[in-house]
Short mmCIF file of C-alpha atoms and ligand atoms in Angstrom, two decimals:
data_model
loop_
_atom_site.label_atom_id
_atom_site.label_comp_id
_atom_site.label_asym_id
_atom_site.label_seq_id
_atom_site.Cartn_x
_atom_site.Cartn_y
_atom_site.Cartn_z
CA UNK A 1 49.10 -33.58 -59.07
CA UNK A 2 46.51 -32.37 -61.42
CA UNK A 3 44.22 -29.42 -60.66
CA UNK A 4 40.64 -29.58 -62.25
CA UNK A 5 37.68 -27.51 -62.32
CA UNK A 6 34.07 -28.62 -63.04
CA UNK A 7 31.44 -26.54 -64.31
CA UNK A 8 28.11 -28.42 -63.36
CA UNK A 9 29.42 -30.16 -60.30
CA UNK A 10 26.04 -31.25 -59.03
CA UNK A 11 24.80 -32.86 -62.02
CA UNK A 12 25.13 -36.39 -62.75
CA UNK A 13 28.63 -36.14 -64.64
CA UNK A 14 29.84 -33.65 -61.94
CA UNK A 15 28.99 -35.92 -59.12
CA UNK A 16 30.71 -38.88 -60.82
CA UNK A 17 33.87 -36.84 -61.79
CA UNK A 18 34.21 -35.94 -58.00
CA UNK A 19 33.82 -39.62 -57.29
CA UNK A 20 36.79 -40.19 -59.30
CA UNK A 21 38.73 -37.10 -57.92
CA UNK A 22 38.23 -38.34 -54.27
CA UNK A 23 39.04 -41.95 -55.24
CA UNK A 24 42.71 -40.50 -56.10
CA UNK A 25 43.15 -37.81 -53.62
CA UNK A 26 47.10 -37.83 -54.03
CA UNK A 27 46.64 -37.29 -57.76
CA UNK A 28 43.90 -34.71 -58.23
CA UNK A 29 42.86 -31.50 -56.63
CA UNK A 30 40.05 -29.13 -57.30
CA UNK A 31 40.27 -25.42 -57.89
CA UNK A 32 36.78 -24.49 -58.93
CA UNK A 33 33.37 -25.89 -58.84
CA UNK A 34 30.09 -24.54 -60.36
CA UNK A 35 26.45 -25.51 -59.74
CA UNK A 36 22.97 -24.18 -60.83
CA UNK A 37 20.63 -24.07 -57.85
CA UNK A 38 21.37 -27.19 -55.76
CA UNK A 39 23.11 -25.29 -53.00
CA UNK A 40 23.05 -28.11 -50.41
CA UNK A 41 24.93 -30.69 -52.61
CA UNK A 42 27.32 -27.94 -53.53
CA UNK A 43 27.79 -27.20 -49.88
CA UNK A 44 28.61 -30.82 -49.16
CA UNK A 45 31.10 -30.73 -52.31
CA UNK A 46 32.92 -27.72 -50.99
CA UNK A 47 33.38 -29.49 -47.43
CA UNK A 48 34.73 -32.56 -49.22
CA UNK A 49 37.06 -31.36 -51.79
CA UNK A 50 37.89 -27.67 -50.67
CA UNK A 51 37.71 -25.82 -53.94
CA UNK A 52 39.40 -22.22 -54.23
CA UNK A 53 36.43 -20.95 -56.05
CA UNK A 54 32.85 -21.46 -56.63
CA UNK A 55 30.00 -20.07 -58.61
CA UNK A 56 26.23 -20.39 -58.62
CA UNK A 57 23.63 -19.12 -60.93
CA UNK A 58 22.10 -16.21 -59.05
CA UNK A 59 23.26 -13.50 -56.58
CA UNK A 60 20.90 -14.75 -54.02
CA UNK A 61 22.26 -18.34 -53.93
CA UNK A 62 25.62 -16.79 -53.77
CA UNK A 63 24.67 -14.74 -50.51
CA UNK A 64 22.79 -17.91 -49.09
CA UNK A 65 26.09 -19.76 -49.80
CA UNK A 66 28.27 -17.17 -48.48
CA UNK A 67 26.53 -17.19 -45.16
CA UNK A 68 26.60 -21.03 -44.61
CA UNK A 69 30.28 -21.02 -45.54
CA UNK A 70 31.15 -18.28 -42.91
CA UNK A 71 29.07 -19.98 -40.34
CA UNK A 72 31.12 -23.41 -41.21
CA UNK A 73 34.60 -21.39 -41.17
CA UNK A 74 35.08 -22.28 -44.60
CA UNK A 75 37.03 -19.84 -46.92
CA UNK A 76 36.15 -19.91 -50.58
CA UNK A 77 36.04 -17.17 -53.35
CA UNK A 78 32.36 -17.23 -54.45
CA UNK A 79 30.88 -15.90 -57.84
CA UNK A 80 27.66 -16.21 -59.65
CA UNK A 81 26.29 -15.89 -63.14
CA UNK A 82 28.00 -16.14 -66.68
CA UNK A 83 30.71 -14.04 -65.57
CA UNK A 84 31.28 -16.21 -62.54
CA UNK A 85 31.32 -19.41 -64.69
CA UNK A 86 34.20 -17.82 -67.11
CA UNK A 87 36.15 -16.72 -63.96
CA UNK A 88 36.39 -20.59 -62.83
CA UNK A 89 36.60 -21.76 -66.57
CA UNK A 90 39.78 -19.53 -67.35
CA UNK A 91 41.77 -19.61 -63.94
CA UNK A 92 45.43 -20.29 -64.63
CA UNK A 93 45.43 -22.88 -61.88
CA UNK A 94 43.36 -25.36 -64.17
CA UNK A 95 45.22 -28.15 -65.68
CA UNK A 96 41.65 -29.59 -66.98
CA UNK A 97 38.32 -28.15 -67.09
CA UNK A 98 35.37 -30.50 -66.98
CA UNK A 99 32.34 -28.98 -68.76
CA UNK A 100 29.31 -30.77 -67.59
CA UNK A 101 26.51 -28.10 -67.75
CA UNK A 102 23.75 -29.27 -69.59
CA UNK A 103 23.07 -27.35 -73.09
CA UNK A 104 24.47 -24.17 -74.61
CA UNK A 105 25.09 -22.38 -71.38
CA UNK A 106 28.52 -24.13 -71.52
CA UNK A 107 29.48 -22.76 -74.76
CA UNK A 108 31.09 -19.37 -73.77
CA UNK A 109 33.08 -20.73 -70.91
CA UNK A 110 34.41 -23.53 -72.85
CA UNK A 111 35.45 -21.02 -75.58
CA UNK A 112 37.48 -18.67 -73.25
CA UNK A 113 38.97 -21.47 -71.47
CA UNK A 114 40.35 -22.80 -74.68
CA UNK A 115 41.52 -19.32 -75.42
CA UNK A 116 43.47 -19.50 -72.31
CA UNK A 117 45.06 -22.89 -73.36
CA UNK A 118 43.26 -25.02 -70.77
CA UNK A 119 42.45 -28.73 -71.82
CA UNK A 120 38.68 -29.44 -71.84
CA UNK A 121 37.21 -32.63 -70.58
CA UNK A 122 33.64 -32.13 -72.69
CA UNK A 123 30.64 -33.84 -71.23
CA UNK A 124 28.10 -31.27 -72.76
CA UNK A 125 27.85 -32.27 -76.42
CA UNK A 126 25.77 -29.29 -77.28
CA UNK A 127 28.72 -27.41 -77.31
CA UNK A 128 30.18 -29.08 -80.42
CA UNK A 129 26.97 -29.77 -82.06
CA UNK A 130 26.06 -25.92 -81.96
CA UNK A 131 29.72 -24.41 -82.42
CA UNK A 132 31.97 -27.35 -83.49
CA UNK A 133 33.59 -25.45 -86.25
CA UNK A 134 34.51 -22.47 -83.95
CA UNK A 135 35.40 -24.60 -81.07
CA UNK A 136 37.56 -27.12 -82.71
CA UNK A 137 39.35 -24.36 -84.85
CA UNK A 138 40.19 -22.51 -81.50
CA UNK A 139 41.49 -25.59 -80.11
CA UNK A 140 43.67 -26.34 -83.20
CA UNK A 141 44.82 -22.84 -83.02
CA UNK A 142 45.75 -22.84 -79.39
CA UNK A 143 46.74 -26.68 -79.54
CA UNK A 144 44.45 -27.35 -76.83
CA UNK A 145 43.14 -30.91 -76.17
CA UNK A 146 39.34 -31.49 -76.22
CA UNK A 147 38.69 -34.70 -74.76
CA UNK A 148 35.04 -36.15 -74.94
CA UNK A 149 33.35 -37.42 -71.61
CA UNK A 150 30.95 -39.60 -73.46
CA UNK A 151 31.16 -43.24 -73.68
CA UNK A 152 30.86 -43.69 -77.33
CA UNK A 153 33.62 -40.94 -78.30
CA UNK A 154 35.78 -42.01 -75.57
CA UNK A 155 35.67 -45.59 -77.11
CA UNK A 156 36.30 -44.27 -80.73
CA UNK A 157 39.24 -42.36 -79.45
CA UNK A 158 40.69 -45.42 -77.88
CA UNK A 159 40.04 -47.42 -81.08
CA UNK A 160 41.24 -44.79 -83.31
CA UNK A 161 44.71 -44.66 -81.27
CA UNK A 162 45.42 -48.02 -83.08
CA UNK A 163 46.13 -45.72 -86.34
CA UNK A 164 47.07 -42.56 -84.71
CA UNK A 165 43.58 -41.14 -85.35
CA UNK A 166 44.72 -41.26 -89.11
CA UNK A 167 41.30 -41.07 -90.91
CA UNK A 168 42.67 -42.08 -94.27
CA UNK A 169 43.13 -45.66 -92.56
CA UNK A 170 39.36 -45.59 -91.49
CA UNK A 171 36.28 -46.56 -93.30
CA UNK A 172 33.65 -45.90 -90.60
CA UNK A 173 33.17 -44.91 -87.27
CA UNK A 174 30.12 -46.69 -85.69
CA UNK A 175 28.56 -45.25 -82.89
CA UNK A 176 26.49 -47.74 -80.64
CA UNK A 177 22.98 -46.62 -79.36
CA UNK A 178 21.28 -48.56 -76.77
CA UNK A 179 18.09 -47.62 -78.63
CA UNK A 180 16.52 -46.06 -75.42
CA UNK A 181 13.54 -47.31 -73.71
CA UNK A 182 11.16 -47.19 -76.89
CA UNK A 183 13.64 -49.37 -78.90
CA UNK A 184 10.99 -52.26 -79.55
CA UNK A 185 7.84 -49.94 -79.45
CA UNK A 186 5.58 -49.58 -82.68
CA UNK A 187 4.76 -46.21 -84.03
CA UNK A 188 1.34 -46.51 -82.48
CA UNK A 189 2.86 -47.10 -78.99
CA UNK A 190 5.22 -44.32 -79.52
CA UNK A 191 2.36 -41.87 -80.01
CA UNK A 192 1.15 -42.52 -76.28
CA UNK A 193 4.52 -42.24 -74.45
CA UNK A 194 4.42 -40.45 -71.27
CA UNK A 195 7.27 -38.38 -69.49
CA UNK A 196 7.84 -41.03 -66.79
CA UNK A 197 8.21 -43.83 -69.39
CA UNK A 198 10.68 -41.55 -71.24
CA UNK A 199 12.78 -41.00 -68.06
CA UNK A 200 13.16 -44.82 -67.62
CA UNK A 201 16.53 -45.61 -69.50
CA UNK A 202 17.17 -49.45 -69.61
CA UNK A 203 20.96 -49.20 -69.01
CA UNK A 204 22.51 -45.73 -68.21
CA UNK A 205 21.77 -43.43 -65.18
CA UNK A 206 22.16 -40.02 -66.67
CA UNK A 207 20.82 -36.69 -66.23
CA UNK A 208 17.17 -35.77 -67.38
CA UNK A 209 18.01 -33.77 -70.55
CA UNK A 210 20.19 -36.65 -72.03
CA UNK A 211 17.64 -39.29 -70.81
CA UNK A 212 14.87 -37.62 -72.87
CA UNK A 213 17.40 -37.35 -75.86
CA UNK A 214 18.01 -40.88 -75.48
CA UNK A 215 14.49 -41.82 -75.64
CA UNK A 216 13.83 -39.96 -79.01
CA UNK A 217 17.40 -41.14 -80.04
CA UNK A 218 18.21 -37.48 -80.73
CA UNK A 219 20.96 -37.98 -78.49
CA UNK A 220 22.75 -40.44 -81.08
CA UNK A 221 22.05 -37.56 -83.52
CA UNK A 222 24.04 -35.09 -81.50
CA UNK A 223 26.75 -37.50 -80.78
CA UNK A 224 27.12 -38.20 -84.65
CA UNK A 225 27.65 -34.33 -85.03
CA UNK A 226 29.89 -34.36 -82.02
CA UNK A 227 32.02 -37.29 -83.59
CA UNK A 228 32.27 -35.29 -86.70
CA UNK A 229 33.93 -32.45 -85.06
CA UNK A 230 36.19 -34.23 -82.67
CA UNK A 231 37.75 -36.56 -85.25
CA UNK A 232 37.38 -34.18 -88.15
CA UNK A 233 35.34 -37.16 -89.60
CA UNK A 234 33.16 -36.74 -92.88
CA UNK A 235 29.70 -37.63 -92.36
CA UNK A 236 29.74 -40.43 -94.97
CA UNK A 237 32.13 -42.49 -92.80
CA UNK A 238 29.88 -42.07 -89.51
CA UNK A 239 27.51 -44.87 -88.81
CA UNK A 240 24.90 -45.82 -86.01
CA UNK A 241 24.30 -49.36 -84.96
CA UNK A 242 21.69 -50.26 -82.15
CA UNK A 243 23.17 -52.29 -79.44
CA UNK A 244 20.65 -52.89 -76.66
CA UNK A 245 23.16 -54.26 -74.09
CA UNK A 246 25.56 -51.00 -74.11
CA UNK A 247 28.65 -53.09 -73.64
CA UNK A 248 30.32 -52.19 -76.77
CA UNK A 249 30.65 -48.56 -76.53
CA UNK A 250 31.47 -47.85 -80.11
CA UNK A 251 33.69 -49.42 -83.03
CA UNK A 252 36.20 -48.26 -85.84
CA UNK A 253 36.07 -50.20 -89.04
CA UNK A 254 39.48 -49.89 -90.86
CA UNK A 255 39.98 -49.84 -94.63
CA UNK A 256 41.05 -53.33 -94.36
CA UNK A 257 37.76 -54.47 -93.39
CA UNK A 258 38.49 -55.29 -89.56
CA UNK A 259 37.13 -53.74 -86.73
CA UNK A 260 38.12 -52.55 -83.07
CA UNK A 261 35.54 -52.35 -80.46
CA UNK A 262 35.89 -50.82 -77.10
CA UNK A 263 34.01 -52.81 -74.37
CA UNK A 264 33.24 -52.21 -70.51
CA UNK A 265 30.17 -52.10 -68.11
CA UNK A 266 27.89 -48.97 -68.93
CA UNK A 267 29.27 -46.80 -66.22
CA UNK A 268 29.97 -43.20 -66.91
CA UNK A 269 32.94 -43.42 -64.38
CA UNK A 270 35.04 -45.26 -67.12
CA UNK A 271 34.91 -42.66 -69.66
CA UNK A 272 35.37 -39.69 -67.02
CA UNK A 273 38.40 -41.61 -65.48
CA UNK A 274 39.65 -41.97 -69.17
CA UNK A 275 39.49 -38.14 -69.53
CA UNK A 276 40.91 -37.33 -66.22
CA UNK A 277 43.88 -39.46 -66.41
CA UNK A 278 44.52 -39.38 -70.19
CA UNK A 279 46.71 -40.77 -71.60
CA UNK A 280 47.17 -43.26 -68.79
CA UNK A 281 45.13 -46.12 -67.56
CA UNK A 282 45.04 -46.15 -63.59
CA UNK A 283 43.49 -49.14 -61.52
CA UNK A 284 40.12 -48.18 -59.92
CA UNK A 285 37.71 -50.05 -57.58
CA UNK A 286 34.67 -49.95 -59.70
CA UNK A 287 32.94 -53.32 -60.77
CA UNK A 288 34.36 -54.76 -64.01
CA UNK A 289 32.81 -56.56 -66.81
CA UNK A 290 32.41 -60.39 -66.89
CA UNK A 291 32.27 -61.85 -70.48
CA UNK A 292 30.97 -65.18 -69.40
CA UNK A 293 28.02 -63.21 -67.79
CA UNK A 294 27.15 -61.62 -71.21
CA UNK A 295 24.95 -64.23 -73.12
CA UNK A 296 24.07 -61.91 -75.87
CA UNK A 297 25.59 -59.02 -77.55
CA UNK A 298 22.93 -57.86 -80.11
CA UNK A 299 23.44 -55.35 -83.16
CA UNK A 300 20.43 -53.92 -85.11
CA UNK A 301 20.22 -51.27 -87.80
CA UNK A 302 18.40 -47.93 -86.38
CA UNK A 303 14.95 -47.39 -87.54
CA UNK A 304 14.84 -43.80 -88.83
CA UNK A 305 11.08 -43.78 -89.49
CA UNK A 306 10.12 -44.39 -85.60
CA UNK A 307 13.00 -42.20 -84.56
CA UNK A 308 12.93 -39.15 -87.05
CA UNK A 309 15.11 -37.04 -84.81
CA UNK A 310 17.97 -39.26 -85.61
CA UNK A 311 17.72 -38.55 -89.39
CA UNK A 312 17.12 -34.71 -88.63
CA UNK A 313 20.41 -34.58 -86.87
CA UNK A 314 22.34 -36.62 -89.74
CA UNK A 315 20.63 -34.07 -92.18
CA UNK A 316 21.38 -30.68 -90.04
CA UNK A 317 24.91 -32.31 -89.72
CA UNK A 318 25.66 -32.54 -93.19
CA UNK A 319 24.27 -29.35 -94.10
CA UNK A 320 26.65 -27.80 -91.61
CA UNK A 321 26.98 -23.97 -90.81
CA UNK A 322 24.01 -22.77 -88.46
CA UNK A 323 21.73 -25.60 -89.13
CA UNK A 324 23.10 -27.94 -86.10
CA UNK A 325 22.90 -24.98 -83.93
CA UNK A 326 19.09 -24.40 -84.86
CA UNK A 327 18.23 -27.97 -84.44
CA UNK A 328 20.01 -28.06 -81.06
CA UNK A 329 18.47 -25.01 -79.73
CA UNK A 330 15.04 -26.23 -80.70
CA UNK A 331 15.61 -29.46 -79.01
CA UNK A 332 17.00 -28.17 -76.13
CA UNK A 333 13.96 -25.77 -75.58
CA UNK A 334 11.55 -28.49 -76.39
CA UNK A 335 12.90 -31.01 -73.77
CA UNK A 336 12.93 -28.38 -71.26
CA UNK A 337 9.29 -27.91 -71.86
CA UNK A 338 8.58 -31.64 -71.53
CA UNK A 339 10.75 -31.57 -68.36
CA UNK A 340 8.73 -29.00 -67.02
CA UNK A 341 5.48 -30.99 -67.96
CA UNK A 342 4.44 -28.14 -70.46
CA UNK A 343 4.91 -30.28 -73.44
CA UNK A 344 4.02 -33.84 -74.22
CA UNK A 345 7.03 -36.01 -74.92
CA UNK A 346 5.48 -36.92 -78.28
CA UNK A 347 5.45 -33.22 -79.55
CA UNK A 348 9.16 -32.99 -79.46
CA UNK A 349 9.86 -34.22 -82.81
CA UNK A 350 6.99 -32.32 -84.71
CA UNK A 351 8.10 -29.08 -82.99
CA UNK A 352 11.81 -29.48 -83.47
CA UNK A 353 11.11 -30.21 -87.17
CA UNK A 354 8.87 -27.41 -87.63
CA UNK A 355 11.35 -24.81 -86.07
CA UNK A 356 14.20 -26.19 -88.25
CA UNK A 357 12.13 -25.77 -91.38
CA UNK A 358 11.48 -22.02 -90.77
CA UNK A 359 15.21 -20.95 -90.42
CA UNK A 360 17.46 -20.17 -93.33
CA UNK A 361 21.11 -21.24 -92.68
CA UNK A 362 24.28 -19.83 -93.30
CA UNK A 363 27.81 -20.97 -93.27
CA UNK A 364 30.75 -20.09 -91.12
CA UNK A 365 28.85 -18.52 -88.24
CA UNK A 366 30.91 -16.61 -85.40
CA UNK A 367 30.60 -17.67 -81.83
CA UNK A 368 28.63 -14.61 -81.11
CA UNK A 369 26.25 -15.20 -83.82
CA UNK A 370 25.77 -18.67 -82.88
CA UNK A 371 24.87 -17.47 -79.27
CA UNK A 372 22.46 -14.92 -80.37
CA UNK A 373 20.92 -17.87 -83.00
CA UNK A 374 20.51 -20.12 -79.88
CA UNK A 375 18.48 -17.76 -77.83
CA UNK A 376 16.46 -16.45 -80.80
CA UNK A 377 15.49 -20.16 -81.73
CA UNK A 378 14.45 -20.88 -78.06
CA UNK A 379 12.40 -17.81 -77.95
CA UNK A 380 10.53 -18.86 -81.27
CA UNK A 381 9.96 -22.23 -80.05
CA UNK A 382 8.49 -21.07 -76.67
CA UNK A 383 6.32 -18.48 -78.57
CA UNK A 384 5.23 -21.30 -81.30
CA UNK A 385 4.38 -23.36 -78.24
CA UNK A 386 2.31 -20.73 -76.31
CA UNK A 387 0.24 -20.36 -79.51
MG1 LIG B 401 26.90 -41.10 -74.99
#
């Protein structure tokens, strides 16, 4: 029996993680859940999986939830805010912590859980983008596995198993990108995009932040930086290929010129299950791929001119130090404005470029410096936007 906690249980990844947990009731139990403000769904989840501890964002929501649980006769430890997240993340009961909160809010709880030796299933790529050196150094020091809940990185990890993750036998890690909803759009058409169009991803059903990041292709840029940290892979060996069908989830090219690809339907339950059952494969009831139904598997080079944030992410990653954290914070703030209809989708890239250009970058930042930099960059972007 594996005991897991999920930070962000009411989001897209959290809900699908609980699908898997409840599909294998004799193999998994839940210690803790955390959610933002979706108290109705959280209440249903508590009734379904009986966690010992739960965290919500605000004190008001905690009191609200406490009343509902008392009425229903359910006992459960309730926390709120950042301290509550850390309580759940660091509980000694956890055999695995699934981190599925959007953005750098998950940085501190992830860091504290690793310090306690708790294995991490990481669905929040912003953690490694902003603080990859700190997080991975700490994970190596405590010998804590950080397993990627991201289809591309789960694919790379499975292909890399062929050489025991020995990067000297690898010439390239090739991340596939669907290209998002605007893959074939001209530069002119791209300048007229609306939020509704950006939120329509052709293949994947995901949360709103990552869907917007896929539309700008910043998502692939964040994933390149994530891959750099997860596999200790130099940027010279990292590549992107556009693959609109999202069947090949990524590839590894070895030094002998051959490749391994990992394939499957674009369904996040596969990479989530991979992490939950790692290193084993278990049978499951989800729909499977049918090769004969796949008429075309296409591959194209990415267009950095139409998707400049992908290029920016490569550059920030190579620069290292605080550069990816600044870019990530600026992007996170810009996307949140877009999702609140306070900024046009087309303004994300110029605004993020402008912010990144105003910051001096430095090497070897501490986690505290990165957290305060993250807050500072977001404030700067909001101030710039208000002007
Ligand atoms: Mg991905």
